[in-house]
Short mmCIF file of C-alpha atoms in Angstrom, two decimals:
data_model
loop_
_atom_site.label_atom_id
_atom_site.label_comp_id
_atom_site.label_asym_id
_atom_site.label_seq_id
_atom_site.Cartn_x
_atom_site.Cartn_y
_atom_site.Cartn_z
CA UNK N 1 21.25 -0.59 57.45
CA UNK N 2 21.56 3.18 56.17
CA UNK N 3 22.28 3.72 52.29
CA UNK N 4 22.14 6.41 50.13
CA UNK N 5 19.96 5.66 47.49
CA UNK N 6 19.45 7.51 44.09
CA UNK N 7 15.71 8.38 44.01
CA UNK N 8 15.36 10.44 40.67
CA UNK N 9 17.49 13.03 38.96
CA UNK N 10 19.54 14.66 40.87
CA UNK N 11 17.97 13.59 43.84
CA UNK N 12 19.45 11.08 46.72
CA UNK N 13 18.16 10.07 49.92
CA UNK N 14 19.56 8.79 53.29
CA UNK N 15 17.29 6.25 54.18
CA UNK N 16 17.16 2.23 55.99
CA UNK N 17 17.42 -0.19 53.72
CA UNK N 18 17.49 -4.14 54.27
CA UNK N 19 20.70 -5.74 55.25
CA UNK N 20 22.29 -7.53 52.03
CA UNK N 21 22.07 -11.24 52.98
CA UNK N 22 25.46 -13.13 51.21
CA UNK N 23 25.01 -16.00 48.96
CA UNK N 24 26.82 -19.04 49.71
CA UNK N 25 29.97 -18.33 47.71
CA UNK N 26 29.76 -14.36 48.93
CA UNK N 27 30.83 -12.13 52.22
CA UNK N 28 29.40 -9.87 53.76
CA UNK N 29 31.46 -6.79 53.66
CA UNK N 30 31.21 -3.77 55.96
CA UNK N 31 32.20 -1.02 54.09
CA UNK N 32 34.33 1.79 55.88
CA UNK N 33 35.51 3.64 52.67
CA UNK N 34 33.57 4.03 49.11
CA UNK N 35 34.47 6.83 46.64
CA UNK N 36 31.99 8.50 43.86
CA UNK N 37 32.98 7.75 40.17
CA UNK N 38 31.62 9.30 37.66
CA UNK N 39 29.33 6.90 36.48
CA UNK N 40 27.54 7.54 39.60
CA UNK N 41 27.62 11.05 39.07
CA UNK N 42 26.09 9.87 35.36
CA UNK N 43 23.06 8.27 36.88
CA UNK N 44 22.49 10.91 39.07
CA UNK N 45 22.31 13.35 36.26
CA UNK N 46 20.10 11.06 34.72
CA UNK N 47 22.77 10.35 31.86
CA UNK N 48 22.95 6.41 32.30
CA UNK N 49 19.51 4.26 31.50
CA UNK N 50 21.58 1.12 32.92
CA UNK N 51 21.07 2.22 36.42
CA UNK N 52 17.67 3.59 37.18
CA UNK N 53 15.85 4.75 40.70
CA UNK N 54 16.02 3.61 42.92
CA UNK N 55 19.12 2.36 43.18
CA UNK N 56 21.99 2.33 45.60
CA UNK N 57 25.20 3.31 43.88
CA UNK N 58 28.66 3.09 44.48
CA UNK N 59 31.23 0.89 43.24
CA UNK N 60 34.20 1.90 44.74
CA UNK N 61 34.78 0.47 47.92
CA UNK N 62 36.47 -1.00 51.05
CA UNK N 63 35.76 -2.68 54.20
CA UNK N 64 35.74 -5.44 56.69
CA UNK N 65 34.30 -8.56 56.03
CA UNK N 66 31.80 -9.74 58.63
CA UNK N 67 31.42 -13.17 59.85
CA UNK N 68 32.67 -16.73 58.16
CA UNK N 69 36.35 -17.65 58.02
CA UNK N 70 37.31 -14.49 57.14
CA UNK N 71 35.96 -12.50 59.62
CA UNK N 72 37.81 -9.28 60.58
CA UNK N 73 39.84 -9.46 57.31
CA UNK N 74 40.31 -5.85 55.53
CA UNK N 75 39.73 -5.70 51.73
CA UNK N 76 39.43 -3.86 49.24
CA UNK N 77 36.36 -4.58 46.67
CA UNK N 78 36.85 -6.06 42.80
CA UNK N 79 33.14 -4.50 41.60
CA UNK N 80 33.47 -6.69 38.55
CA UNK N 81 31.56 -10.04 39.02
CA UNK N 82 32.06 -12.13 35.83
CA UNK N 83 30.76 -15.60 35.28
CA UNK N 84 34.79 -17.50 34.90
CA UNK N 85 34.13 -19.67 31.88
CA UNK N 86 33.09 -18.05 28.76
CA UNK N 87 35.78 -17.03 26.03
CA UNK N 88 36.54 -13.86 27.64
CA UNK N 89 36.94 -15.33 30.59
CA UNK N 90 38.71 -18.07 30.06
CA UNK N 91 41.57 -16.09 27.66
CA UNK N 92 42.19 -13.53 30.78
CA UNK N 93 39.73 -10.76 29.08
CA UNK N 94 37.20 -11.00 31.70
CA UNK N 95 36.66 -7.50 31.72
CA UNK N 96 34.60 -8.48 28.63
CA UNK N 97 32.77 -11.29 29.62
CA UNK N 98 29.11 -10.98 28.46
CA UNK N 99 27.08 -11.56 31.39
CA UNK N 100 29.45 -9.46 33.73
CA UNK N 101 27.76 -7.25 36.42
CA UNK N 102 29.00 -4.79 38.80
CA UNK N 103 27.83 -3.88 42.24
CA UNK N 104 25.12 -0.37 41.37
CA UNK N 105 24.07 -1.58 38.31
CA UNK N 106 21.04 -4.08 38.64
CA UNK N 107 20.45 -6.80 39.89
CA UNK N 108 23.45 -5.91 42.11
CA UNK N 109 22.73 -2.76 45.05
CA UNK N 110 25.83 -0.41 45.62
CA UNK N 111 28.21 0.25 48.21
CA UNK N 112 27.06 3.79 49.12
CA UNK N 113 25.90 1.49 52.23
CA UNK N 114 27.17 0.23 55.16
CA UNK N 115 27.14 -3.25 53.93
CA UNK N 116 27.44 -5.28 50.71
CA UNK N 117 27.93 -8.69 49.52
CA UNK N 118 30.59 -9.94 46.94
CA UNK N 119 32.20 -13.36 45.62
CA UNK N 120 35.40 -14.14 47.59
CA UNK N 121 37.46 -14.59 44.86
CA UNK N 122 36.72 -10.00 44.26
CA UNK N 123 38.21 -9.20 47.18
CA UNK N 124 41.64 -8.47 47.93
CA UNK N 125 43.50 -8.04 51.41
CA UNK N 126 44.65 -4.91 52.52
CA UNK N 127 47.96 -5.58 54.62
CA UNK N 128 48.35 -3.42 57.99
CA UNK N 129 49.15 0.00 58.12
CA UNK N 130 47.57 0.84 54.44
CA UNK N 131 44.20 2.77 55.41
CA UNK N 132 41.06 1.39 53.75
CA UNK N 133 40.50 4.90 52.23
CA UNK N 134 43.60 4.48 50.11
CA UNK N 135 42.14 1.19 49.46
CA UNK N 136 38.78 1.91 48.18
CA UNK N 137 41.42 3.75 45.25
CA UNK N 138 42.11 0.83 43.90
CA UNK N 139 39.14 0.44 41.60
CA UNK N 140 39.85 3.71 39.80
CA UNK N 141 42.95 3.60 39.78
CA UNK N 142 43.07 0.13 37.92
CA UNK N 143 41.22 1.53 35.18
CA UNK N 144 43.44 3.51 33.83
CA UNK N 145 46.35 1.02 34.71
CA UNK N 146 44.51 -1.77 32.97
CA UNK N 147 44.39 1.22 29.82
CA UNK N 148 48.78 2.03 30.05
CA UNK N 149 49.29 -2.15 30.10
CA UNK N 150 47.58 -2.53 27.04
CA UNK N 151 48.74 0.82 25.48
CA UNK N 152 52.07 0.18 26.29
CA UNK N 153 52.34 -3.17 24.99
CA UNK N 154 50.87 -2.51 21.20
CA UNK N 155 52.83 0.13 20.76
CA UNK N 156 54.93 -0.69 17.07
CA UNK N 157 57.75 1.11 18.06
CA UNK N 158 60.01 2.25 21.82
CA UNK N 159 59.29 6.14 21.80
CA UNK N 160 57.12 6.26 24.75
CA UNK N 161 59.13 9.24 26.62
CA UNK N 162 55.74 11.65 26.88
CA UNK N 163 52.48 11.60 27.33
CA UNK N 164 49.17 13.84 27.69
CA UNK N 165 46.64 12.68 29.77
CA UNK N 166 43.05 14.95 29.26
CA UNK N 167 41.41 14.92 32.60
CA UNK N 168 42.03 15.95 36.29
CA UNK N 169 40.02 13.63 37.92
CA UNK N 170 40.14 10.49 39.20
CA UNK N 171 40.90 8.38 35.77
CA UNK N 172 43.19 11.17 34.48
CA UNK N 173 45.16 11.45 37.66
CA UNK N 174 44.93 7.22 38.27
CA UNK N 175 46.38 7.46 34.56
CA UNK N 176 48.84 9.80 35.13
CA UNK N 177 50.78 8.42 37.98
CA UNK N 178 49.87 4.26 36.30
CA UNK N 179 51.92 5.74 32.98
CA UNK N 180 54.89 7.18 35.52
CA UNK N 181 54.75 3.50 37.26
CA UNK N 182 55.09 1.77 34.24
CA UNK N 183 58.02 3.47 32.59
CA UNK N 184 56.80 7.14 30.91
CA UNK N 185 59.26 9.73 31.81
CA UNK N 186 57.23 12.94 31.26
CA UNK N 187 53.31 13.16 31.61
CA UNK N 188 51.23 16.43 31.01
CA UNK N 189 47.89 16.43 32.56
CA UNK N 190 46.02 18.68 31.04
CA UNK N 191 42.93 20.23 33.59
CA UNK N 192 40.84 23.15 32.75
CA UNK N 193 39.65 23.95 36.44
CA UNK N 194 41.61 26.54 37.90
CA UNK N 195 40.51 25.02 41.73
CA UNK N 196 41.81 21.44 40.87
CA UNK N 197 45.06 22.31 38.60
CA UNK N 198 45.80 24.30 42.45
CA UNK N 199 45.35 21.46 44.02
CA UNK N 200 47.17 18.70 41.89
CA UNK N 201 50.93 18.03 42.95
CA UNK N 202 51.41 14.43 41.65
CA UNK N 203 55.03 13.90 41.56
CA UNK N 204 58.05 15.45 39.35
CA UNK N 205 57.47 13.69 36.55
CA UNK N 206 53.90 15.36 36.37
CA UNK N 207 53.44 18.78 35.26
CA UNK N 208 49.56 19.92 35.81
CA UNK N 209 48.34 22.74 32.95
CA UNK N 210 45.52 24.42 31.23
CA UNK N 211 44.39 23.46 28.03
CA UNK N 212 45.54 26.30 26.36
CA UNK N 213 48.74 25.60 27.47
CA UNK N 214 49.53 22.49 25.52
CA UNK N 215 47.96 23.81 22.02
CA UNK N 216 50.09 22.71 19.08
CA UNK N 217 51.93 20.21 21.28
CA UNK N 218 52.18 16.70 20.38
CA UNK N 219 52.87 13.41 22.89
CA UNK N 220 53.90 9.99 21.80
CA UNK N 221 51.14 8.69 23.94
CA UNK N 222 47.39 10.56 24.80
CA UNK N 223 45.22 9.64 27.11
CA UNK N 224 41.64 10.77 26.97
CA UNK N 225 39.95 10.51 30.67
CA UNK N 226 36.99 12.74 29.60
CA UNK N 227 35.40 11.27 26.30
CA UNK N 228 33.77 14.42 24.93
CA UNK N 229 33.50 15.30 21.15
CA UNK N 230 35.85 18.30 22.35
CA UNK N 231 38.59 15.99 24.34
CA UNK N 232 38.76 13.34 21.75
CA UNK N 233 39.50 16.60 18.92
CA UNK N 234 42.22 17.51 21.54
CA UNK N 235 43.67 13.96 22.00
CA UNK N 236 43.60 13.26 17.93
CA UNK N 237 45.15 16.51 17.54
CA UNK N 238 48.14 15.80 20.01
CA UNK N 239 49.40 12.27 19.09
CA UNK N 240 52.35 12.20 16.59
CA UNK N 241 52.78 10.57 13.86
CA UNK N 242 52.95 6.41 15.05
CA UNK N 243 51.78 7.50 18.89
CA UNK N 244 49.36 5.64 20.73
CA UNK N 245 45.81 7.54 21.83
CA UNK N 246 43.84 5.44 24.62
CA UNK N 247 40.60 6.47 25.10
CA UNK N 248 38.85 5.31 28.59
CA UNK N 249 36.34 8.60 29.25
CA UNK N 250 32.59 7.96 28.97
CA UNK N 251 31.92 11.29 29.10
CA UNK N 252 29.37 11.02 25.55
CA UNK N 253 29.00 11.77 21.87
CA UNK N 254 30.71 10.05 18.95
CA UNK N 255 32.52 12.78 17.28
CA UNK N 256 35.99 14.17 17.51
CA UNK N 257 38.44 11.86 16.28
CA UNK N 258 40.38 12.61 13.43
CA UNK N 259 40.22 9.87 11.03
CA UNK N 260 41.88 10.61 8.37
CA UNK N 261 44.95 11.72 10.03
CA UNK N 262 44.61 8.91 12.53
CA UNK N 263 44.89 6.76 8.95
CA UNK N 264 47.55 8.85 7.73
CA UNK N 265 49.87 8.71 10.64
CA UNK N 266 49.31 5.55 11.43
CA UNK N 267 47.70 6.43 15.29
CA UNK N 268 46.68 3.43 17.32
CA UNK N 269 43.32 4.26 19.32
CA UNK N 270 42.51 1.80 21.92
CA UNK N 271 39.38 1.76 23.86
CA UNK N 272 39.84 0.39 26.99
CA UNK N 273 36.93 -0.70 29.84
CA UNK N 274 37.60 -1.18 33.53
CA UNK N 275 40.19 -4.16 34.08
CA UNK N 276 40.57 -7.77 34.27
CA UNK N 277 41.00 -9.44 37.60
CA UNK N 278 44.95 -9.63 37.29
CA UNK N 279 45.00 -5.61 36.55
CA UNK N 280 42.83 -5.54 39.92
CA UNK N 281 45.26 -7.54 42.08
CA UNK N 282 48.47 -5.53 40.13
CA UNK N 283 47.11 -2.05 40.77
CA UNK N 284 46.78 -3.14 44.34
CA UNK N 285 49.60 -4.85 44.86
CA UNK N 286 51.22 -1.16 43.00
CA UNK N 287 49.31 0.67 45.50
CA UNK N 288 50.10 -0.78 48.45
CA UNK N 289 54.17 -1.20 47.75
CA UNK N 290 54.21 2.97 46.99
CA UNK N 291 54.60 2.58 43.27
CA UNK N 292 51.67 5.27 42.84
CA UNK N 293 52.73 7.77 44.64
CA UNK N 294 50.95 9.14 48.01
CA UNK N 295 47.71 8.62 46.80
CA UNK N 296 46.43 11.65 48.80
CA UNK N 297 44.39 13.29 46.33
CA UNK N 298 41.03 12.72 47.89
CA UNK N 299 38.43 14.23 50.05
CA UNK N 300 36.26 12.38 53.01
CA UNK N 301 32.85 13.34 54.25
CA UNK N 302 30.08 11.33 55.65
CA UNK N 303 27.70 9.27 54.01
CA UNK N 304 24.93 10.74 55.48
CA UNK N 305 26.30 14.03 53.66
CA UNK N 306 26.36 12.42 50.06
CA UNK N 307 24.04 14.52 48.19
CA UNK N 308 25.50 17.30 48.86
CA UNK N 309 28.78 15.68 47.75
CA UNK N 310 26.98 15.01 44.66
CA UNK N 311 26.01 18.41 44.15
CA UNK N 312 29.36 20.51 45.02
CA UNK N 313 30.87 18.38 42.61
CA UNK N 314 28.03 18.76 39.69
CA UNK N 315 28.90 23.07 40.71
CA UNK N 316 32.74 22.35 40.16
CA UNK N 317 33.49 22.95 43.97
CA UNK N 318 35.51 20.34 44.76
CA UNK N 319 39.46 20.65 44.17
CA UNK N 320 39.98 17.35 45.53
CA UNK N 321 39.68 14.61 42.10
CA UNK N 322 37.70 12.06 44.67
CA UNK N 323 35.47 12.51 47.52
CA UNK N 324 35.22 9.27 49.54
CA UNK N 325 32.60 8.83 51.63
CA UNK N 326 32.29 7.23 54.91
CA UNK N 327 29.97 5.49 56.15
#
């Protein structure tokens, strides 16, 4: 088959690859629609020892599966393989189960392929008439819906009428619409690139702006979708008093938050990783009954073109918050 495999820093190639042969509890999935996250973008960079070259990456995906019972059946792809039985597990936190592995992290290839193999029970069905490129969404987006559940539900008190969310891409804009979904009346999302903040029309409840243009402001509820020093300052900054700050970016450093006023005011910060199963199959089941909105912030180009995907967006070209490739 033909993958795009990360060689080195900065550097991808197009290339055959063996066909992924499925275990006996796995399908073989051919995948029509996979986006690039930014953790991919982190390897490539050279910014994530977890996945080294060569590697195929890609997490994001959705396809047909080929072959079994199943055949022909579209789904979208749970990357999150965890083992079902430990503590985590077992308590529905299986987001944190110990031994979990995702598909382009080892020992597990990517989906920036035209196959891949996965567990039955990560895959969900796609229902006619909802395109597979929406689909391949639904691992993003779940992230940050998987961060407003849990935000939403330790909050100590009911104001929960705004919220900033730090980020225009993918996670900030999957969080923005995921807090509209589940009940927040007015979200900011703040994006300093000029090319995206043209680009983003979310919905009425959303207004789009510049950093500069929230300074002083303060939110019962920020959302972080960055994780710099600089974005977690911003975020501390604009919680009140008793707000919630949920921080999902893994963007780097360890600075930024204010603790003393976070102790002062009594903040709750949350960090929150990917999802659990049930946030999987709710984010789809969100997406697919129109609760998120059009989800047509994306961009599609071939597989074959990925590196040079992966380099427009390391140059800031790309007003779209996900490419998806196909291929």
């Amino acid at each position: 088959m033909k993958a795009l495999v990360y060689t080195g820093l900065e550097e991808l190639e197009f290339r055959d690859v063996a066909d992924p042969t499925p275990a006996d509890d796995h399908h073989l999935i051919r995948i029509d629609s996979v986006g690039i996250c930014g953790s991919d973008l982190h390897a490539y960079l050279g910014h994530d020892d977890r996945r080294p070259a060569p590697l195929i990456l890609g997490h994001e995906g959705a396809g047909k599966i080929v072959g079994g019972p199943r055949d022909g059946e579209r789904v979208t792809i749970n990357p999150l393989v965890t083992c079902g039985t430990c503590p985590a597990c077992v308590s529905g936190r299986d987001n944190l189960c110990a031994t979990r592995q995702i598909i382009s992290m080892p020992p597990r290839e990517g989906a920036f392929a035209q196959y891949v193999t996965m567990p039955g029970r990560n895959l969900v069905t796609v229902p006619d008439g909802f395109s597979l490129e929406k689909a391949s969404l639904a691992e993003p987006v779940a992230v940050s819906w998987h961060a407003i559940r849990l935000g939403l539900h330790s909050m100590a008190d009911d104001r929960r009428d705004t919220a900033l969310v730090i980020g225009g891409g993918a996670i900030g804009v999957a969080a923005a619409i995921s807090l509209i979904a589940q009940g927040v009346r007015d979200v900011t999302l703040v994006e300093p690139n000029s090319i995206r903040r043209s680009y983003l029309n979310l919905n009425e409840n959303c207004n789009v702006v510049a950093p500069e243009d929230v300074e002083g402001q303060i939110f019962d509820i920020t959302v972080d979708g960055v994780g710099y020093d600089a974005t977690r300052a911003a975020a501390s900054a604009a919680t009140r008093p008793g707000g919630l700050l949920l921080h999902i970016g893994l963007g780097g450093g360890a600075a930024g938050l204010d603790i003393r006023r976070i102790t002062l005011q009594e903040i709750t910060v949350i960090g929150t990783y990917t999802y659990t199963a049930q946030d999987f199959r709710d984010t789809c089941a969100a997406m697919f009954d129109g609760r998120l909105g059009a989800l047509d912030w994306t961009e599609t180009r071939p597989l074959a073109e990925g590196a040079a995907a992966f380099a427009d967006i390391r140059a800031g070209r790309v007003p779209a918050p996900k490419i998806i490739l196909k291929p």
